[in-house]
Amino acid sequence: IYRFLIDGGIHEESAAVLKGIYDRGWPMIQLGAVVTTVFSYAMIPYLSKAKVRGNKEVVNELIKQSIKVCLVFGSAATVGLIVVMPHLNVMLFTDNNGIDALILLCLAVIFGALFMTAAALLHGIGRAKLAAYFLFFGLVLKGIGNRFLVPHFQITGAALSTVMSLL
């Protein structure tokens, strides 16, 4: 992101400041995504047992339940983080710089949680390689998004790239 900011005409010192502002959101985003996925991970052992037993109906039901739990908690965490982000930014960093990018980055909670839940579910049914392919595709998409969005939209472009790649 730093290099792409400079490529977009931002001075090195300003690019470093912008990158630091962008990085403010990640600990909160990670906390929201991890807390969200913990609830849906509880079903993974039951899913694996049902898969081994060949009970497709139970497998499908557990997958649906896991995704529903993830969506409920992930949506709540996303909306909650969006609402508190302006205040949290000021409280932790004494300013509200980059708030638009940080609020956009909050959407990464729900999409990140969905990806982590889906990856765990795929692993639980023996399809971990598929999750790895999706991860690789998302990383490529993030790189391409950063390349084209950051020079034009700065850290808001980086946040948009993150959300698009997780989506």
N, CA, C and O of each residue as an XYZ file, in Angstrom:
668
protein
N       0.840     -1.188      0.000
C       0.000      0.000      0.000
C       0.880      1.245      0.000
O       0.604      2.208     -0.716
N       1.934      1.222      0.802
C       2.846      2.365      0.886
C       3.406      2.712     -0.495
O       3.402      3.872     -0.906
N       3.886      1.691     -1.197
C       4.459      1.917     -2.530
C       3.423      2.456     -3.510
O       3.725      3.334     -4.318
N       2.213      1.935     -3.438
C       1.160      2.404     -4.344
C       0.727      3.828     -4.014
O       0.341      4.582     -4.908
N       0.789      4.200     -2.740
C       0.501      5.590     -2.372
C       1.537      6.527     -3.002
O       1.195      7.584     -3.532
N       2.787      6.125     -2.936
C       3.863      6.926     -3.534
C       3.691      6.975     -5.052
O       3.868      8.026     -5.668
N       3.343      5.831     -5.652
C       3.079      5.803     -7.099
C       1.948      6.751     -7.484
O       1.911      7.260     -8.604
N       1.029      6.984     -6.553
C      -0.091      7.884     -6.805
C       0.250      9.344     -6.575
O      -0.616     10.211     -6.693
N       1.514      9.627     -6.245
C       1.945     11.009     -6.096
C       2.008     11.524     -4.669
O       2.218     12.718     -4.453
N       1.832     10.648     -3.694
C       1.895     11.051     -2.294
C       3.362     11.058     -1.855
O       4.114     10.139     -2.180
N       3.761     12.083     -1.126
C       5.124     12.187     -0.595
C       5.355     11.035      0.387
O       4.415     10.573      1.035
N       6.600     10.574      0.497
C       6.928      9.410      1.322
C       6.444      9.541      2.766
O       5.885      8.598      3.326
N       6.660     10.708      3.360
C       6.244     10.889      4.754
C       4.725     10.836      4.881
O       4.197     10.220      5.807
N       4.039     11.467      3.972
C       2.565     11.442      3.983
C       2.048     10.028      3.709
O       1.050      9.607      4.293
N       2.722      9.302      2.826
C       2.332      7.923      2.527
C       2.469      7.052      3.774
O       1.620      6.200      4.037
N       3.534      7.267      4.536
C       3.738      6.502      5.772
C       2.639      6.816      6.786
O       2.151      5.920      7.474
N       2.258      8.073      6.875
C       1.180      8.461      7.790
C      -0.135      7.816      7.357
O      -0.864      7.272      8.187
N      -0.438      7.876      6.069
C      -1.669      7.268      5.564
C      -1.701      5.761      5.803
O      -2.727      5.201      6.189
N      -0.572      5.123      5.568
C      -0.493      3.672      5.808
C      -0.734      3.376      7.280
O      -1.409      2.399      7.607
N      -0.200      4.192      8.168
C      -0.427      4.022      9.599
C      -1.892      4.187      9.970
O      -2.411      3.458     10.815
N      -2.554      5.141      9.340
C      -3.983      5.338      9.591
C      -4.769      4.118      9.116
O      -5.673      3.647      9.806
N      -4.425      3.614      7.946
C      -5.091      2.415      7.417
C      -4.901      1.230      8.366
O      -5.826      0.450      8.593
N      -3.712      1.108      8.907
C      -3.409     -0.014      9.806
C      -4.145      0.069     11.136
O      -4.219     -0.929     11.853
N      -4.682      1.213     11.480
C      -5.441      1.369     12.726
C      -6.615      0.403     12.801
O      -6.928     -0.119     13.871
N      -7.248      0.171     11.690
C      -8.471     -0.627     11.684
C      -8.250     -2.119     11.836
O      -9.159     -2.830     12.264
N      -7.064     -2.614     11.496
C      -6.876     -4.064     11.444
C      -7.043     -4.794     12.769
O      -7.685     -5.844     12.784
N      -6.510     -4.308     13.871
C      -6.741     -5.058     15.119
C      -8.227     -5.191     15.460
O      -8.666     -6.237     15.938
N      -8.987     -4.145     15.217
C     -10.419     -4.201     15.514
C     -11.146     -5.119     14.540
O     -12.056     -5.851     14.928
N     -10.743     -5.076     13.276
C     -11.352     -5.939     12.263
C     -11.063     -7.402     12.591
O     -11.962     -8.241     12.532
N      -9.826     -7.707     12.932
C      -9.452     -9.082     13.260
C     -10.193     -9.589     14.483
O     -10.651    -10.731     14.508
N     -10.311     -8.747     15.492
C     -11.038     -9.143     16.694
C     -12.491     -9.457     16.350
O     -13.026    -10.477     16.785
N     -13.124     -8.595     15.579
C     -14.514     -8.828     15.195
C     -14.688    -10.106     14.403
O     -15.633    -10.857     14.644
N     -13.799    -10.366     13.466
C     -13.909    -11.570     12.633
C     -13.643    -12.834     13.436
O     -14.336    -13.837     13.263
N     -12.654    -12.796     14.306
C     -12.317    -13.989     15.098
C     -13.435    -14.308     16.089
O     -13.852    -15.460     16.210
N     -13.913    -13.298     16.788
C     -14.995    -13.527     17.749
C     -16.233    -14.071     17.032
O     -16.916    -14.952     17.554
N     -16.516    -13.562     15.867
C     -17.672    -14.007     15.086
C     -17.541    -15.471     14.680
O     -18.504    -16.231     14.787
N     -16.374    -15.869     14.223
C     -16.217    -17.234     13.713
C     -16.169    -18.277     14.814
O     -16.472    -19.444     14.565
N     -15.798    -17.889     16.017
C     -15.707    -18.847     17.118
C     -17.033    -19.557     17.325
O     -17.058    -20.762     17.576
N     -18.126    -18.831     17.224
C     -19.434    -19.428     17.455
C     -19.788    -20.470     16.394
O     -20.362    -21.513     16.709
N     -19.449    -20.190     15.152
C     -19.790    -21.145     14.099
C     -18.816    -22.322     14.050
O     -19.164    -23.382     13.531
N     -17.604    -22.156     14.581
C     -16.631    -23.245     14.602
C     -17.055    -24.376     15.532
O     -16.562    -25.496     15.404
N     -17.945    -24.102     16.449
C     -18.380    -25.130     17.397
C     -19.030    -26.316     16.698
O     -19.072    -27.415     17.252
N     -19.527    -26.110     15.509
C     -20.226    -27.190     14.802
C     -19.295    -28.057     13.957
O     -19.721    -29.092     13.446
N     -18.055    -27.663     13.803
C     -17.124    -28.381     12.924
C     -16.933    -29.846     13.338
O     -16.980    -30.715     12.468
N     -16.719    -30.164     14.625
C     -16.560    -31.590     14.975
C     -17.788    -32.431     14.607
O     -17.653    -33.565     14.147
N     -18.976    -31.875     14.809
C     -20.199    -32.591     14.467
C     -20.322    -32.764     12.953
O     -20.799    -33.790     12.468
N     -19.890    -31.758     12.230
C     -19.903    -31.814     10.770
C     -18.987    -32.926     10.274
O     -19.364    -33.708      9.401
N     -17.791    -32.992     10.831
C     -16.830    -34.033     10.426
C     -17.376    -35.427     10.713
O     -17.238    -36.331      9.889
N     -17.995    -35.604     11.875
C     -18.573    -36.916     12.214
C     -19.685    -37.288     11.241
O     -19.754    -38.426     10.777
N     -20.549    -36.334     10.935
C     -21.646    -36.599      9.997
C     -21.098    -36.927      8.616
O     -21.635    -37.793      7.926
N     -20.048    -36.252      8.213
C     -19.427    -36.514      6.910
C     -18.863    -37.933      6.865
O     -19.061    -38.649      5.884
N     -18.162    -38.341      7.926
C     -17.577    -39.693      7.992
C     -18.678    -40.750      7.941
O     -18.515    -41.799      7.318
N     -19.787    -40.466      8.593
C     -20.911    -41.412      8.615
C     -21.721    -41.395      7.323
O     -22.592    -42.242      7.124
N     -21.439    -40.440      6.451
C     -22.146    -40.354      5.178
C     -23.538    -39.776      5.287
O     -24.372    -39.998      4.409
N     -23.801    -39.043      6.344
C     -25.132    -38.465      6.565
C     -25.186    -37.069      5.940
O     -24.940    -36.066      6.610
N     -25.512    -37.024      4.650
C     -25.515    -35.761      3.899
C     -26.547    -34.766      4.432
O     -26.312    -33.558      4.413
N     -27.665    -35.260      4.898
C     -28.706    -34.368      5.415
C     -28.204    -33.604      6.643
O     -28.424    -32.398      6.760
N     -27.538    -34.299      7.546
C     -26.989    -33.656      8.747
C     -25.860    -32.711      8.357
O     -25.751    -31.615      8.907
N     -25.027    -33.122      7.419
C     -23.934    -32.262      6.943
C     -24.505    -30.951      6.406
O     -24.043    -29.871      6.771
N     -25.505    -31.052      5.546
C     -26.106    -29.848      4.966
C     -26.733    -28.958      6.035
O     -26.608    -27.734      5.977
N     -27.404    -29.563      7.004
C     -28.040    -28.784      8.071
C     -26.994    -28.080      8.935
O     -27.175    -26.918      9.298
N     -25.918    -28.761      9.262
C     -24.864    -28.147     10.077
C     -24.164    -27.014      9.325
O     -23.799    -26.003      9.924
N     -23.981    -27.180      8.033
C     -23.389    -26.113      7.219
C     -24.309    -24.890      7.232
O     -23.848    -23.765      7.425
N     -25.596    -25.110      7.030
C     -26.561    -24.007      7.054
C     -26.555    -23.303      8.407
O     -26.556    -22.074      8.468
N     -26.550    -24.067      9.478
C     -26.547    -23.476     10.816
C     -25.275    -22.671     11.071
O     -25.330    -21.580     11.639
N     -24.147    -23.204     10.658
C     -22.872    -22.501     10.856
C     -22.864    -21.168     10.115
O     -22.420    -20.152     10.651
N     -23.351    -21.180      8.898
C     -23.375    -19.948      8.105
C     -24.367    -18.950      8.699
O     -24.090    -17.751      8.735
N     -25.516    -19.430      9.163
C     -26.488    -18.533      9.805
C     -25.896    -17.881     11.053
O     -26.035    -16.674     11.253
N     -25.242    -18.673     11.881
C     -24.619    -18.143     13.103
C     -23.570    -17.102     12.739
O     -23.495    -16.039     13.356
N     -22.770    -17.413     11.742
C     -21.738    -16.482     11.286
C     -22.365    -15.186     10.780
O     -21.887    -14.096     11.094
N     -23.423    -15.304     10.006
C     -24.086    -14.104      9.473
C     -24.706    -13.248     10.574
O     -24.623    -12.020     10.526
N     -25.320    -13.881     11.552
C     -25.949    -13.125     12.633
C     -24.895    -12.377     13.441
O     -24.990    -11.163     13.620
N     -23.888    -13.102     13.928
C     -22.874    -12.461     14.757
C     -21.977    -11.538     13.931
O     -21.558    -10.483     14.406
N     -21.690    -11.938     12.705
C     -20.853    -11.112     11.838
C     -21.522     -9.806     11.460
O     -20.878     -8.758     11.425
N     -22.813     -9.868     11.176
C     -23.554     -8.641     10.856
C     -23.604     -7.712     12.055
O     -23.414     -6.503     11.922
N     -23.859     -8.277     13.221
C     -23.904     -7.462     14.438
C     -22.545     -6.819     14.713
O     -22.463     -5.637     15.048
N     -21.487     -7.606     14.569
C     -20.144     -7.067     14.809
C     -19.795     -5.987     13.782
O     -19.189     -4.972     14.127
N     -20.170     -6.202     12.542
C     -19.889     -5.229     11.482
C     -20.620     -3.921     11.734
O     -20.016     -2.849     11.702
N     -21.905     -4.011     11.981
C     -22.701     -2.799     12.217
C     -22.214     -2.102     13.488
O     -22.064     -0.880     13.509
N     -21.972     -2.864     14.529
C     -21.479     -2.272     15.769
C     -20.162     -1.559     15.586
O     -19.969     -0.464     16.112
N     -19.263     -2.160     14.853
C     -17.959     -1.541     14.610
C     -18.085     -0.284     13.749
O     -17.387      0.703     13.983
N     -18.964     -0.319     12.766
C     -19.200      0.866     11.934
C     -19.715      2.010     12.799
O     -19.288      3.154     12.641
N     -20.624      1.705     13.703
C     -21.216      2.739     14.560
C     -20.191      3.334     15.520
O     -20.160      4.548     15.723
N     -19.355      2.488     16.108
C     -18.406      3.000     17.115
C     -17.080      3.480     16.532
O     -16.312      4.151     17.221
N     -16.803      3.147     15.276
C     -15.493      3.461     14.700
C     -15.117      4.945     14.805
O     -13.979      5.235     15.176
N     -15.993      5.885     14.506
C     -15.578      7.286     14.638
C     -15.138      7.640     16.059
O     -14.166      8.371     16.250
N     -15.852      7.123     17.042
C     -15.519      7.414     18.437
C     -14.270      6.640     18.876
O     -13.427      7.162     19.605
N     -14.169      5.408     18.427
C     -13.020      4.572     18.761
C     -11.736      5.144     18.164
O     -10.686      5.133     18.807
N     -11.826      5.634     16.952
C     -10.675      6.231     16.277
C     -10.157      7.430     17.075
O      -8.953      7.565     17.293
N     -11.063      8.286     17.500
C     -10.661      9.459     18.289
C     -10.129      9.030     19.658
O      -9.121      9.555     20.131
N     -10.806      8.082     20.283
C     -10.392      7.641     21.612
C      -8.992      7.026     21.597
O      -8.175      7.306     22.474
N      -8.727      6.206     20.619
C      -7.437      5.503     20.576
C      -6.322      6.314     19.923
O      -5.154      6.168     20.283
N      -6.677      7.165     18.967
C      -5.634      7.833     18.185
C      -5.724      9.359     18.202
O      -4.964     10.030     17.504
N      -6.622      9.898     18.974
C      -6.801     11.345     19.196
C      -7.175     12.150     17.958
O      -7.140     13.380     17.994
N      -7.527     11.491     16.880
C      -8.012     12.212     15.703
C      -8.954     11.299     14.929
O      -9.097     10.120     15.250
N      -9.576     11.842     13.934
C     -10.520     11.070     13.130
C     -10.036     10.950     11.680
O     -10.840     10.784     10.762
N      -8.742     11.032     11.489
C      -8.176     10.914     10.145
C      -8.497      9.554      9.551
O      -8.442      8.533     10.237
N      -8.830      9.553      8.278
C      -9.072      8.309      7.545
C     -10.332      7.582      7.938
O     -10.463      6.387      7.675
N     -11.261      8.275      8.561
C     -12.453      7.602      9.071
C     -13.270      6.931      7.972
O     -13.835      5.861      8.198
N     -13.346      7.531      6.794
C     -14.103      6.907      5.699
C     -13.509      5.553      5.318
O     -14.238      4.581      5.123
N     -12.198      5.497      5.215
C     -11.531      4.236      4.884
C     -11.715      3.215      6.008
O     -11.943      2.035      5.741
N     -11.620      3.655      7.240
C     -11.764      2.742      8.374
C     -13.187      2.191      8.474
O     -13.382      1.017      8.788
N     -14.172      3.038      8.208
C     -15.559      2.565      8.223
C     -15.787      1.557      7.091
O     -16.439      0.533      7.296
N     -15.263      1.837      5.922
C     -15.367      0.898      4.802
C     -14.682     -0.426      5.157
O     -15.185     -1.501      4.833
N     -13.550     -0.335      5.815
C     -12.803     -1.524      6.208
C     -13.586     -2.387      7.201
O     -13.345     -3.590      7.295
N     -14.512     -1.790      7.934
C     -15.339     -2.550      8.878
C     -16.136     -3.644      8.172
O     -16.463     -4.661      8.784
N     -16.449     -3.449      6.902
C     -17.169     -4.483      6.145
C     -16.346     -5.763      6.016
O     -16.885     -6.832      5.732
N     -15.052     -5.645      6.225
C     -14.191     -6.828      6.178
C     -14.532     -7.818      7.283
O     -14.225     -9.004      7.162
N     -15.162     -7.352      8.359
C     -15.523     -8.263      9.454
C     -16.473     -9.343      8.947
O     -16.194    -10.531      9.109
N     -17.566     -8.959      8.349
C     -18.558     -9.944      7.917
C     -18.010    -10.832      6.797
O     -18.208    -12.046      6.812
N     -17.328    -10.229      5.837
C     -16.821    -11.035      4.728
C     -15.647    -11.911      5.155
O     -15.513    -13.043      4.691
N     -14.804    -11.392      6.032
C     -13.701    -12.198      6.568
C     -14.221    -13.352      7.411
O     -13.712    -14.469      7.325
N     -15.229    -13.082      8.222
C     -15.826    -14.131      9.043
C     -16.470    -15.206      8.170
O     -16.349    -16.399      8.450
N     -17.148    -14.778      7.119
C     -17.753    -15.756      6.205
C     -16.690    -16.610      5.525
O     -16.859    -17.820      5.372
N     -15.597    -15.974      5.118
C     -14.542    -16.760      4.488
C     -13.948    -17.760      5.478
O     -13.769    -18.932      5.148
N     -13.643    -17.297      6.691
C     -13.033    -18.201      7.672
C     -13.980    -19.348      8.034
O     -13.546    -20.486      8.211
N     -15.256    -19.045      8.141
C     -16.233    -20.091      8.436
C     -16.331    -21.068      7.275
O     -16.319    -22.282      7.477
N     -16.427    -20.541      6.061
C     -16.511    -21.415      4.887
C     -15.262    -22.276      4.750
O     -15.353    -23.456      4.414
N     -14.098    -21.689      5.008
C     -12.851    -22.458      4.924
C     -12.850    -23.591      5.950
O     -12.443    -24.710      5.638
N     -13.300    -23.306      7.161
C     -13.362    -24.343      8.194
C     -14.376    -25.426      7.817
O     -14.129    -26.614      8.024
N     -15.506    -25.011      7.268
C     -16.515    -25.983      6.843
C     -15.983    -26.863      5.712
O     -16.183    -28.078      5.714
N     -15.311    -26.246      4.759
C     -14.723    -27.027      3.663
C     -13.684    -28.011      4.194
O     -13.608    -29.152      3.739
N     -12.902    -27.566      5.142
C     -11.914    -28.457      5.759
C     -12.625    -29.606      6.480
O     -12.184    -30.754      6.423
N     -13.722    -29.285      7.152
C     -14.475    -30.293      7.895
C     -15.075    -31.373      7.018
O     -15.304    -32.491      7.480
N     -15.332    -31.056      5.765
C     -15.897    -32.067      4.853
C     -14.850    -32.601      3.875
O     -15.178    -33.260      2.888
N     -13.576    -32.300      4.175
C     -12.498    -32.849      3.357
C     -12.224    -32.111      2.064
O     -11.666    -32.690      1.132
N     -12.604    -30.846      1.987
C     -12.391    -30.052      0.765
C     -11.508    -28.840      1.035
O     -11.746    -27.759      0.496
N     -10.494    -29.020      1.864
C      -9.614    -27.909      2.263
C      -8.902    -27.283      1.066
O      -8.623    -26.084      1.067
N      -8.612    -28.077      0.061
C      -7.928    -27.549     -1.121
C      -8.752    -26.462     -1.808
O      -8.199    -25.497     -2.335
N     -10.060    -26.618     -1.799
C     -10.944    -25.610     -2.389
C     -10.835    -24.280     -1.633
O     -10.816    -23.211     -2.243
N     -10.764    -24.356     -0.315
C     -10.583    -23.143      0.490
C      -9.255    -22.463      0.148
O      -9.178    -21.236      0.093
N      -8.223    -23.259     -0.078
C      -6.913    -22.702     -0.447
C      -6.992    -21.990     -1.798
O      -6.368    -20.945     -1.984
N      -7.744    -22.540     -2.725
C      -7.916    -21.880     -4.022
C      -8.626    -20.533     -3.865
O      -8.233    -19.539     -4.476
N      -9.669    -20.513     -3.045
C     -10.378    -19.249     -2.802
C      -9.466    -18.228     -2.134
O      -9.506    -17.044     -2.468
N      -8.651    -18.681     -1.199
C      -7.705    -17.789     -0.536
C      -6.719    -17.211     -1.549
O      -6.455    -16.008     -1.543
N      -6.183    -18.050     -2.407
C      -5.244    -17.593     -3.428
C      -5.916    -16.581     -4.361
O      -5.333    -15.546     -4.682
N      -7.131    -16.883     -4.788
C      -7.876    -15.969     -5.668
C      -8.104    -14.621     -4.975
O      -7.960    -13.569     -5.597
N      -8.456    -14.655     -3.699
C      -8.664    -13.426     -2.939
C      -7.393    -12.607     -2.812
O      -7.429    -11.380     -2.904
N      -6.268    -13.281     -2.600
C      -4.987    -12.572     -2.507
C      -4.618    -11.906     -3.827
O      -4.136    -10.773     -3.845
N      -4.843    -12.604     -4.915
C      -4.569    -12.031     -6.241
C      -5.478    -10.825     -6.478
O      -5.029     -9.785     -6.960
N      -6.744    -10.972     -6.140
C      -7.693     -9.879     -6.300
C      -7.302     -8.673     -5.441
O      -7.411     -7.532     -5.889
N      -6.848     -8.921     -4.214
C      -6.407     -7.833     -3.334
C      -5.207     -7.116     -3.943
O      -5.150     -5.886     -3.934
N      -4.266     -7.861     -4.463
C      -3.097     -7.249     -5.093
C      -3.461     -6.398     -6.300
O      -2.963     -5.283     -6.458
N      -4.316     -6.922     -7.136
C      -4.759     -6.166     -8.313
C      -5.549     -4.934     -7.881
O      -5.357     -3.845     -8.421
N      -6.431     -5.111     -6.910
C      -7.215     -3.986     -6.408
C      -6.328     -2.887     -5.845
O      -6.535     -1.707     -6.127
N      -5.336     -3.279     -5.044
C      -4.405     -2.282     -4.497
C      -3.680     -1.548     -5.617
O      -3.524     -0.328     -5.568
N      -3.243     -2.285     -6.613
C      -2.470     -1.687     -7.705
C      -3.248     -0.592     -8.418
O      -2.690      0.444     -8.778
N      -4.538     -0.827     -8.620
C      -5.332      0.134     -9.384
C      -6.106      1.135     -8.523
O      -6.374      2.249     -8.973
N      -6.465      0.761     -7.306
C      -7.297      1.639     -6.483
C      -6.500      2.561     -5.558
O      -6.883      3.714     -5.360
N      -5.404      2.072     -4.994
C      -4.648      2.877     -4.020
C      -4.059      4.148     -4.642
O      -4.168      5.211     -4.029
N      -3.440      4.093     -5.827
C      -2.895      5.340     -6.382
C      -3.956      6.423     -6.619
O      -3.640      7.613     -6.597
N      -5.196      6.022     -6.843
C      -6.255      6.983     -7.136
C      -7.094      7.368     -5.913
O      -7.522      8.514     -5.780
N      -7.321      6.401     -5.025
C      -8.222      6.635     -3.893
C      -7.530      6.495     -2.537
O      -8.183      6.544     -1.495
N      -6.229      6.324     -2.554
C      -5.399      6.227     -1.351
C      -5.889      5.098     -0.436
O      -6.184      4.003     -0.915
N      -5.980      5.353      0.874
C      -6.322      4.253      1.778
C      -7.785      3.825      1.653
O      -8.135      2.712      2.046
N      -8.625      4.674      1.125
C      -9.996      4.250      0.852
C      -9.986      3.193     -0.251
O     -10.775      2.249     -0.213
N      -9.100      3.345     -1.226
C      -8.935      2.331     -2.263
C      -8.420      1.022     -1.698
O      -8.839     -0.052     -2.128
N      -7.503      1.108     -0.725
C      -6.990     -0.104     -0.080
C      -8.100     -0.813      0.688
O      -8.197     -2.040      0.654
N      -8.939     -0.040      1.383
C     -10.054     -0.630      2.120
C     -11.048     -1.275      1.155
O     -11.535     -2.377      1.406
N     -11.346     -0.593      0.060
C     -12.256     -1.140     -0.945
C     -11.690     -2.421     -1.549
O     -12.421     -3.386     -1.768
N     -10.406     -2.425     -1.813
C      -9.742     -3.612     -2.345
C      -9.850     -4.787     -1.374
O     -10.088     -5.923     -1.785
N      -9.675     -4.507     -0.104
C      -9.797     -5.550      0.921
C     -11.206     -6.118      0.944
O     -11.394     -7.334      0.928
N     -12.181     -5.246      0.980
C     -13.583     -5.712      1.049
C     -13.955     -6.499     -0.207
O     -14.607     -7.539     -0.121
N     -13.538     -6.000     -1.376
C     -13.850     -6.708     -2.623
C     -13.187     -8.079     -2.661
O     -13.806     -9.047     -3.104
N     -11.956     -8.181     -2.210
C     -11.261     -9.467     -2.252
C     -11.892    -10.467     -1.276
O     -11.953    -11.661     -1.570
N     -12.352     -9.996     -0.135
C     -13.016    -10.897      0.818
C     -14.405    -11.298      0.330
O     -14.859    -12.419      0.554
N     -15.058    -10.372     -0.332
C     -16.384    -10.674     -0.884
C     -16.260    -11.754     -1.953
O     -17.262    -12.155     -2.544
